[in-house]
CSV table of C-alpha atoms in Angstrom, one decimal:
chain,number,residue,atom,x,y,z
A,232,MET,CA,1.1,-20.2,-30.7
A,233,ARG,CA,-0.5,-23.0,-32.7
A,234,GLU,CA,-3.4,-22.4,-34.9
A,235,ARG,CA,-6.4,-24.7,-34.7
A,236,PRO,CA,-7.7,-26.3,-37.9
A,237,GLY,CA,-10.1,-23.9,-39.5
A,238,GLY,CA,-9.5,-21.4,-36.7
A,239,ARG,CA,-8.1,-17.9,-36.1
A,240,PRO,CA,-4.5,-17.3,-34.8
A,241,ASP,CA,-5.9,-16.7,-31.3
A,242,GLY,CA,-7.3,-20.2,-31.2
A,243,THR,CA,-11.0,-19.3,-31.6
A,244,PRO,CA,-13.1,-21.1,-34.2
A,245,ALA,CA,-13.5,-19.6,-37.6
A,246,ALA,CA,-16.7,-17.8,-38.4
A,247,THR,CA,-19.7,-19.7,-39.6
A,248,PRO,CA,-22.9,-18.5,-41.3
A,249,GLY,CA,-24.6,-18.8,-37.9
A,250,ASP,CA,-22.3,-16.1,-36.6
A,251,THR,CA,-23.8,-13.4,-38.8
A,252,ALA,CA,-26.1,-12.2,-36.2
A,253,ALA,CA,-23.3,-12.0,-33.6
A,254,ALA,CA,-21.3,-9.9,-36.1
A,255,THR,CA,-24.0,-7.3,-36.2
A,256,ALA,CA,-23.7,-6.8,-32.4
A,257,PRO,CA,-20.3,-5.2,-31.8
A,258,HIS,CA,-21.2,-4.2,-28.3
A,259,THR,CA,-21.7,-7.8,-27.4
A,260,ARG,CA,-18.3,-8.8,-28.8
A,261,THR,CA,-16.7,-5.8,-27.0
A,262,GLY,CA,-18.2,-6.8,-23.7
A,263,GLY,CA,-16.9,-10.4,-24.1
A,264,SER,CA,-13.5,-9.1,-25.1
A,265,HIS,CA,-13.3,-6.9,-22.0
A,266,ARG,CA,-14.2,-9.9,-19.9
A,267,HIS,CA,-11.6,-12.1,-21.5
A,268,ARG,CA,-8.9,-9.4,-21.0
A,269,ALA,CA,-9.9,-8.9,-17.4
A,270,ARG,CA,-9.7,-12.6,-16.9
A,271,ALA,CA,-6.3,-12.7,-18.5
A,272,TRP,CA,-5.0,-10.0,-16.2
A,273,ALA,CA,-6.5,-11.7,-13.2
A,274,GLU,CA,-4.6,-14.8,-14.1
A,275,LEU,CA,-1.4,-12.9,-14.8
A,276,LEU,CA,-1.5,-11.1,-11.5
A,277,ARG,CA,-2.9,-14.1,-9.6
A,278,LEU,CA,-5.4,-11.8,-7.9
A,279,PRO,CA,-6.6,-14.4,-5.2
A,280,ALA,CA,-3.1,-14.3,-3.8
A,281,LEU,CA,-3.5,-10.7,-2.9
A,282,CYS,CA,-5.5,-11.8,0.2
A,283,THR,CA,-2.2,-13.0,1.6
A,284,VAL,CA,-0.6,-9.5,1.4
A,285,PRO,CA,-2.4,-7.2,3.9
A,286,GLY,CA,-1.6,-9.4,6.8
A,287,ASP,CA,2.1,-8.7,6.4
A,288,ALA,CA,1.9,-5.1,7.2
A,289,LEU,CA,-0.8,-5.7,9.9
A,290,ALA,CA,1.4,-8.3,11.6
A,291,GLY,CA,4.4,-5.9,11.4
A,292,ALA,CA,2.4,-3.2,13.1
A,293,ALA,CA,1.2,-5.5,15.8
A,294,ALA,CA,4.8,-6.7,16.5
A,295,THR,CA,5.7,-3.2,17.5
A,296,GLY,CA,2.8,-3.0,19.9
A,297,ALA,CA,1.0,-0.4,17.8
A,298,ARG,CA,-2.5,-0.4,16.4
A,299,PRO,CA,-3.0,0.1,12.6
A,300,THR,CA,-3.0,3.7,11.4
A,301,SER,CA,-3.4,5.5,8.2
A,302,ARG,CA,0.3,4.9,7.5
A,303,THR,CA,-0.3,1.2,7.9
A,304,LEU,CA,-2.9,1.4,5.2
A,305,LEU,CA,-0.3,3.1,3.0
A,306,ALA,CA,2.1,0.3,3.7
A,307,ILE,CA,-0.6,-2.3,2.7
A,308,ALA,CA,-1.2,-0.4,-0.5
A,309,SER,CA,2.5,-0.3,-1.2
A,310,SER,CA,2.8,-4.0,-0.5
A,311,LEU,CA,-0.1,-4.8,-2.9
A,312,CYS,CA,1.6,-2.9,-5.7
A,313,LEU,CA,5.0,-4.4,-5.2
A,314,TYR,CA,3.5,-7.9,-4.9
A,315,GLU,CA,1.6,-7.5,-8.2
A,316,ALA,CA,4.7,-6.1,-9.8
A,317,GLY,CA,6.5,-9.3,-8.9
A,318,MET,CA,3.7,-11.4,-10.4
A,319,ALA,CA,3.7,-9.5,-13.7
A,320,LEU,CA,7.5,-9.6,-13.9
A,321,ASN,CA,7.6,-13.3,-13.0
A,322,ASP,CA,5.5,-14.2,-16.0
A,323,TRP,CA,7.4,-11.8,-18.3
A,324,ALA,CA,10.7,-13.4,-17.2
A,325,ASP,CA,9.3,-17.0,-17.6
A,326,ARG,CA,7.4,-16.5,-20.8
A,327,ASP,CA,9.7,-18.9,-22.8
A,328,VAL,CA,9.6,-21.5,-20.1
A,329,ASP,CA,5.8,-21.2,-19.7
A,330,ALA,CA,5.4,-21.6,-23.5
A,331,VAL,CA,6.6,-25.2,-22.9
A,332,GLU,CA,5.4,-26.0,-19.4
A,333,ARG,CA,2.3,-23.8,-19.1
A,334,PRO,CA,1.1,-22.7,-22.5
A,335,HIS,CA,-2.3,-21.7,-21.1
A,336,ARG,CA,-0.7,-18.8,-19.1
A,337,PRO,CA,-1.7,-15.3,-20.4
A,338,LEU,CA,1.6,-14.5,-22.1
A,339,PRO,CA,2.4,-17.7,-24.0
A,340,SER,CA,-1.3,-18.0,-25.0
A,341,GLY,CA,-1.2,-14.5,-26.5
A,342,ARG,CA,-3.9,-13.0,-24.3
A,343,ILE,CA,-1.5,-10.4,-22.9
A,344,ARG,CA,1.5,-9.0,-24.7
A,345,PRO,CA,4.9,-9.4,-23.0
A,346,THR,CA,5.5,-5.6,-23.3
A,347,ALA,CA,2.3,-4.9,-21.5
A,348,ALA,CA,3.3,-7.2,-18.6
A,349,LEU,CA,6.7,-5.6,-18.3
A,350,THR,CA,5.2,-2.1,-18.4
A,351,ALA,CA,2.7,-3.1,-15.7
A,352,ALA,CA,5.6,-4.4,-13.5
A,353,GLY,CA,7.4,-1.1,-13.8
A,354,ALA,CA,4.3,1.0,-13.2
A,355,LEU,CA,3.3,-1.1,-10.1
A,356,THR,CA,6.8,-0.9,-8.7
A,357,GLY,CA,6.8,2.9,-9.1
A,358,ALA,CA,3.4,3.1,-7.4
A,359,GLY,CA,4.5,0.9,-4.6
A,360,LEU,CA,7.6,3.0,-3.8
A,361,ALA,CA,5.6,6.3,-4.1
A,362,LEU,CA,3.0,5.0,-1.6
A,363,ALA,CA,5.8,3.9,0.8
A,364,ALA,CA,7.3,7.4,0.5
A,365,ARG,CA,4.0,8.8,1.6
A,366,ALA,CA,4.1,6.7,4.7
A,367,GLY,CA,7.5,8.2,5.7
A,368,ARG,CA,11.2,7.7,5.2
A,369,PRO,CA,11.5,4.6,7.4
A,370,ALA,CA,8.9,2.9,5.2
A,371,LEU,CA,10.6,3.9,2.0
A,372,ALA,CA,13.9,2.6,3.5
A,373,VAL,CA,12.3,-0.8,3.7
A,374,ALA,CA,10.3,-0.7,0.5
A,375,ALA,CA,13.3,0.1,-1.7
A,376,PRO,CA,15.2,-3.1,-0.8
A,377,LEU,CA,11.9,-5.0,-1.0
A,378,ALA,CA,11.4,-3.8,-4.6
A,379,ALA,CA,15.0,-4.6,-5.5
A,380,THR,CA,14.6,-8.1,-4.0
A,381,VAL,CA,11.5,-8.7,-6.1
A,382,TRP,CA,13.2,-7.7,-9.3
A,383,ALA,CA,16.4,-9.6,-8.5
A,384,TYR,CA,14.4,-12.7,-7.8
A,385,ASP,CA,12.4,-12.6,-11.0
A,386,LEU,CA,15.2,-11.6,-13.3
A,387,GLY,CA,18.1,-13.7,-12.0
A,388,LEU,CA,17.9,-15.4,-8.6
A,389,LYS,CA,14.8,-17.5,-9.3
A,390,ARG,CA,16.6,-20.5,-10.8
A,391,THR,CA,19.5,-20.4,-8.4
A,392,PRO,CA,19.9,-21.9,-4.9
A,393,ALA,CA,19.4,-18.3,-3.6
A,394,GLY,CA,15.9,-18.1,-5.0
A,395,PRO,CA,14.0,-19.4,-2.0
A,396,LEU,CA,16.1,-17.3,0.3
A,397,ALA,CA,15.3,-14.2,-1.8
A,398,MET,CA,11.5,-14.9,-1.6
A,399,GLY,CA,11.7,-15.5,2.1
A,400,ALA,CA,13.6,-12.2,2.5
A,401,ALA,CA,11.0,-10.4,0.4
A,402,ARG,CA,8.1,-11.6,2.6
A,403,GLY,CA,10.0,-10.7,5.7
A,404,LEU,CA,10.7,-7.2,4.4
A,405,ASP,CA,7.0,-6.8,3.6
A,406,LEU,CA,6.2,-7.4,7.3
A,407,LEU,CA,8.9,-5.0,8.3
A,408,LEU,CA,7.4,-2.4,5.9
A,409,GLY,CA,4.2,-2.4,8.1
A,410,ALA,CA,6.2,-1.9,11.2
A,411,ALA,CA,8.3,0.9,9.7
A,412,ALA,CA,5.3,2.7,8.3
A,413,THR,CA,3.3,2.5,11.5
A,414,THR,CA,6.0,3.4,14.1
A,415,GLY,CA,9.2,4.1,12.3
A,416,ARG,CA,10.8,1.1,14.0
A,417,THR,CA,11.5,-2.4,12.8
A,418,ARG,CA,13.6,-4.0,15.5
A,419,GLU,CA,10.6,-5.5,17.5
A,420,ALA,CA,9.2,-7.0,14.3
A,421,LEU,CA,12.4,-8.9,13.3
A,422,PRO,CA,11.4,-12.2,15.0
A,423,SER,CA,8.0,-12.2,13.3
A,424,ALA,CA,9.6,-11.3,10.0
A,425,ALA,CA,12.0,-14.2,10.4
A,426,LEU,CA,9.2,-16.7,11.1
A,427,LEU,CA,7.1,-15.5,8.1
A,428,GLY,CA,10.2,-15.5,5.9
A,429,THR,CA,11.0,-19.1,6.9
A,430,HIS,CA,7.5,-20.2,5.9
A,431,THR,CA,7.8,-18.5,2.5
A,432,LEU,CA,11.2,-20.1,2.0
A,433,ALA,CA,9.7,-23.6,2.5
A,434,VAL,CA,6.8,-22.9,0.1
A,435,THR,CA,9.1,-21.5,-2.5
A,436,THR,CA,11.4,-24.5,-2.3
A,437,VAL,CA,8.5,-26.8,-3.0
A,438,SER,CA,7.2,-24.7,-5.8
A,439,ARG,CA,10.5,-25.1,-7.8
A,440,GLN,CA,9.3,-28.6,-8.8
A,441,GLU,CA,5.6,-28.0,-9.3
A,442,ALA,CA,5.7,-28.1,-13.1
A,443,GLN,CA,7.5,-31.4,-13.5
A,444,GLY,CA,7.5,-33.0,-10.1
A,445,GLY,CA,10.6,-34.3,-8.4
A,446,SER,CA,12.0,-35.3,-5.0
A,447,PRO,CA,9.9,-35.9,-1.9
A,448,LEU,CA,12.5,-34.1,0.2
A,449,PRO,CA,11.2,-30.5,-0.4
A,450,PRO,CA,7.6,-31.2,0.7
A,451,LEU,CA,8.9,-33.3,3.6
A,452,ALA,CA,11.2,-30.4,4.7
A,453,ALA,CA,8.2,-28.0,4.4
A,454,LEU,CA,6.1,-30.3,6.6
A,455,ALA,CA,8.8,-30.3,9.2
A,456,THR,CA,9.2,-26.6,8.9
A,457,THR,CA,5.5,-26.1,9.4
A,458,ALA,CA,5.6,-28.2,12.6
A,459,LEU,CA,8.5,-26.2,14.0
A,460,LEU,CA,6.9,-22.8,13.1
A,461,THR,CA,3.7,-23.9,14.7
A,462,ARG,CA,5.5,-24.7,17.9
A,463,LEU,CA,7.4,-21.4,17.9
A,464,VAL,CA,4.4,-19.1,17.1
A,465,THR,CA,2.1,-20.7,19.6
A,466,ARG,CA,4.6,-20.6,22.5
A,467,ARG,CA,3.7,-17.7,24.9
A,468,PRO,CA,6.3,-14.9,24.9
A,469,GLY,CA,8.4,-15.0,28.0
A,470,THR,CA,7.7,-18.6,28.8
A,471,PRO,CA,10.8,-20.2,30.3
A,472,THR,CA,12.3,-23.0,28.2
A,473,ASP,CA,13.1,-25.2,31.1
A,474,GLY,CA,9.5,-26.0,31.7
A,475,ARG,CA,9.1,-23.9,34.9
A,476,ARG,CA,6.1,-21.5,35.1
A,477,GLN,CA,6.5,-17.8,35.8
A,478,ALA,CA,5.5,-16.8,39.3
A,479,THR,CA,3.6,-13.6,38.2
A,480,PRO,CA,2.1,-13.1,34.8
A,481,HIS,CA,2.5,-9.7,33.1
A,482,ILE,CA,-0.6,-7.6,33.7
A,483,ARG,CA,-1.4,-4.4,32.0
A,484,THR,CA,-2.6,-1.5,34.1
A,485,GLY,CA,-3.9,2.0,33.3
A,486,PRO,CA,-6.8,3.4,31.4
A,487,ARG,CA,-6.3,1.1,28.3
A,488,ALA,CA,-6.0,-2.1,30.4
A,489,ALA,CA,-9.6,-3.0,29.8
A,490,GLY,CA,-9.1,-3.0,26.1
A,491,TRP,CA,-6.5,-5.7,26.2
A,492,PRO,CA,-7.5,-9.4,26.4
A,493,GLY,CA,-6.2,-11.4,29.3
A,494,PRO,CA,-3.4,-13.9,28.9
A,495,GLU,CA,-5.7,-16.9,28.6
A,496,PRO,CA,-8.0,-15.7,25.8
A,497,GLN,CA,-5.0,-14.4,23.9
A,498,ALA,CA,-3.2,-17.8,24.3
A,499,LEU,CA,-6.3,-19.6,23.2
A,500,LEU,CA,-6.7,-17.5,20.1
A,501,THR,CA,-3.0,-17.9,19.3
A,502,THR,CA,-3.2,-21.6,19.7
A,503,ALA,CA,-6.3,-21.9,17.6
A,504,LEU,CA,-4.9,-19.9,14.8
A,505,GLY,CA,-1.6,-21.8,15.0
A,506,ALA,CA,-3.5,-25.1,14.7
A,507,THR,CA,-5.3,-23.7,11.6
A,508,TYR,CA,-2.0,-22.8,10.1
A,509,ALA,CA,-0.7,-26.3,10.6
A,510,ALA,CA,-3.9,-28.0,9.4
A,511,THR,CA,-3.9,-25.9,6.2
A,512,THR,CA,-0.6,-27.4,5.0
A,513,ALA,CA,-0.2,-30.7,6.8
A,514,ARG,CA,-2.2,-33.0,4.5
A,515,PRO,CA,-1.1,-31.4,1.1
A,516,TYR,CA,2.6,-31.5,2.1
A,517,PHE,CA,2.2,-35.1,3.3
A,518,HIS,CA,0.6,-36.2,0.0
A,519,ALA,CA,3.2,-34.4,-2.0
A,520,THR,CA,5.9,-36.2,0.1
A,521,LEU,CA,4.3,-39.6,-0.7
A,522,ASN,CA,3.8,-38.7,-4.4
A,523,PRO,CA,5.7,-35.6,-5.6
A,524,SER,CA,3.8,-35.5,-8.9
A,525,PRO,CA,3.0,-32.1,-10.5
A,526,PRO,CA,-0.7,-32.1,-9.5
A,527,LEU,CA,0.0,-32.9,-5.8
A,528,THR,CA,3.0,-30.6,-5.7
A,529,GLN,CA,0.9,-27.7,-7.1
A,530,ARG,CA,-1.8,-28.5,-4.5
A,531,ALA,CA,0.8,-28.4,-1.8
A,532,VAL,CA,2.1,-25.0,-3.0
A,533,GLY,CA,-1.4,-23.6,-3.1
A,534,ALA,CA,-1.9,-24.8,0.4
A,535,GLY,CA,1.3,-23.2,1.5
A,536,ILE,CA,0.3,-19.9,0.0
A,537,ARG,CA,-3.1,-20.0,1.7
A,538,ALA,CA,-1.5,-20.9,5.0
A,539,THR,CA,0.3,-17.5,5.0
A,540,ILE,CA,-2.9,-15.9,6.2
A,541,PRO,CA,-3.4,-18.0,9.4
A,542,LEU,CA,0.3,-17.6,10.1
A,543,GLN,CA,0.1,-13.8,9.9
A,544,ALA,CA,-3.0,-14.0,12.1
A,545,THR,CA,-1.1,-16.1,14.7
A,546,LEU,CA,1.8,-13.7,14.7
A,547,THR,CA,-0.6,-10.8,15.2
A,548,ALA,CA,-2.6,-12.6,18.0
A,549,ARG,CA,0.5,-13.4,20.0
A,550,SER,CA,1.4,-9.7,19.9
A,551,ARG,CA,-2.0,-8.9,21.5
A,552,GLY,CA,-3.5,-7.7,18.3
A,553,THR,CA,-6.7,-9.7,18.8
A,554,ALA,CA,-9.1,-7.6,16.6
A,555,THR,CA,-6.5,-7.3,13.9
A,556,ALA,CA,-5.8,-11.0,13.9
A,557,LEU,CA,-9.5,-11.7,13.4
A,558,LEU,CA,-9.5,-9.2,10.5
A,559,ILE,CA,-6.6,-11.0,8.9
A,560,THR,CA,-8.4,-14.4,9.4
A,561,ALA,CA,-11.4,-13.1,7.6
A,562,LEU,CA,-9.3,-12.8,4.4
A,563,ALA,CA,-8.8,-16.5,4.2
A,564,PRO,CA,-12.3,-17.5,3.0
A,565,LEU,CA,-12.3,-14.6,0.6
A,566,GLY,CA,-9.0,-15.8,-0.9
A,567,ALA,CA,-10.3,-19.4,-1.1
A,568,ARG,CA,-13.4,-18.3,-2.9
A,569,PHE,CA,-11.5,-16.4,-5.6
A,570,ALA,CA,-8.9,-19.2,-5.9
A,571,LYS,CA,-11.7,-21.4,-7.3
A,572,LYS,CA,-11.9,-19.1,-10.2
A,573,VAL,CA,-8.3,-18.0,-10.7
A,574,SER,CA,-5.3,-20.2,-9.8
A,575,VAL,CA,-2.8,-18.8,-7.3
A,576,THR,CA,0.1,-20.8,-8.7
């Protein structure tokens, strides 16, 4: 790291006579140091992006027709740990590249030591697997390959053609983790996992050129992918593809029938959430297609990450998880608020 003229190795200005009073207040400096360290770790772990994680497990549980349970909460906690492990490991693996392209990042700027980031990645991975084990063997059977995919991506696959596929697989496995933890089954959740993984694949493909810009093809492909996914997730399950309407809609009976929304409210909510998903990414992707410069590409990537939440909510709503879908949706403004303070890319 470069040293500023007359400054310290950490880039702060050298002391002046006017700093004498501050030097007599060690508690003030300590408090400021703690805030700076907390800020550095928030940047390393990209904390606002955490809001995109709980919806994976919740959508997975909804895809199996089950409501969230305590085991779903364990799956969410496991997902959060594994997600943050990937963030810490990502910056550790990219520390030399970031020293050139993003010298302000916590590791190249010297605010966090590389060994601390690597240790955090290992500890978070262990915690994530332990939490999955608490949720049951089926959950651990999904969390283990998820953790392996995260480490394989950061340490080797990231800069290969298989990188976006690995990221898409990781997000899909995260959704399956919620299904496995809640019910012990994953088969019913495979379609939702594939749709969410496809979205992640598109965003990751765009992100590969966010530092230096590049071709307009990735954001254009992501725009087309968003349109296709919106069509797929808003189509009512069981709707014939030849345009004919079903003669008799499926109606739930029994004591729990009153707790389920009718087909029309469910369809309206699913459509509204699907439209929100499309609107979140359409303009940024379009602008990045017209001008694939680093700023516009980074904006497109950020929009793609934020769009994960309405997509999760749409997948949940179409599985009749109305209340859960609304809960996932509530995470969006929270993530947007924190993203103003800490970047998600």
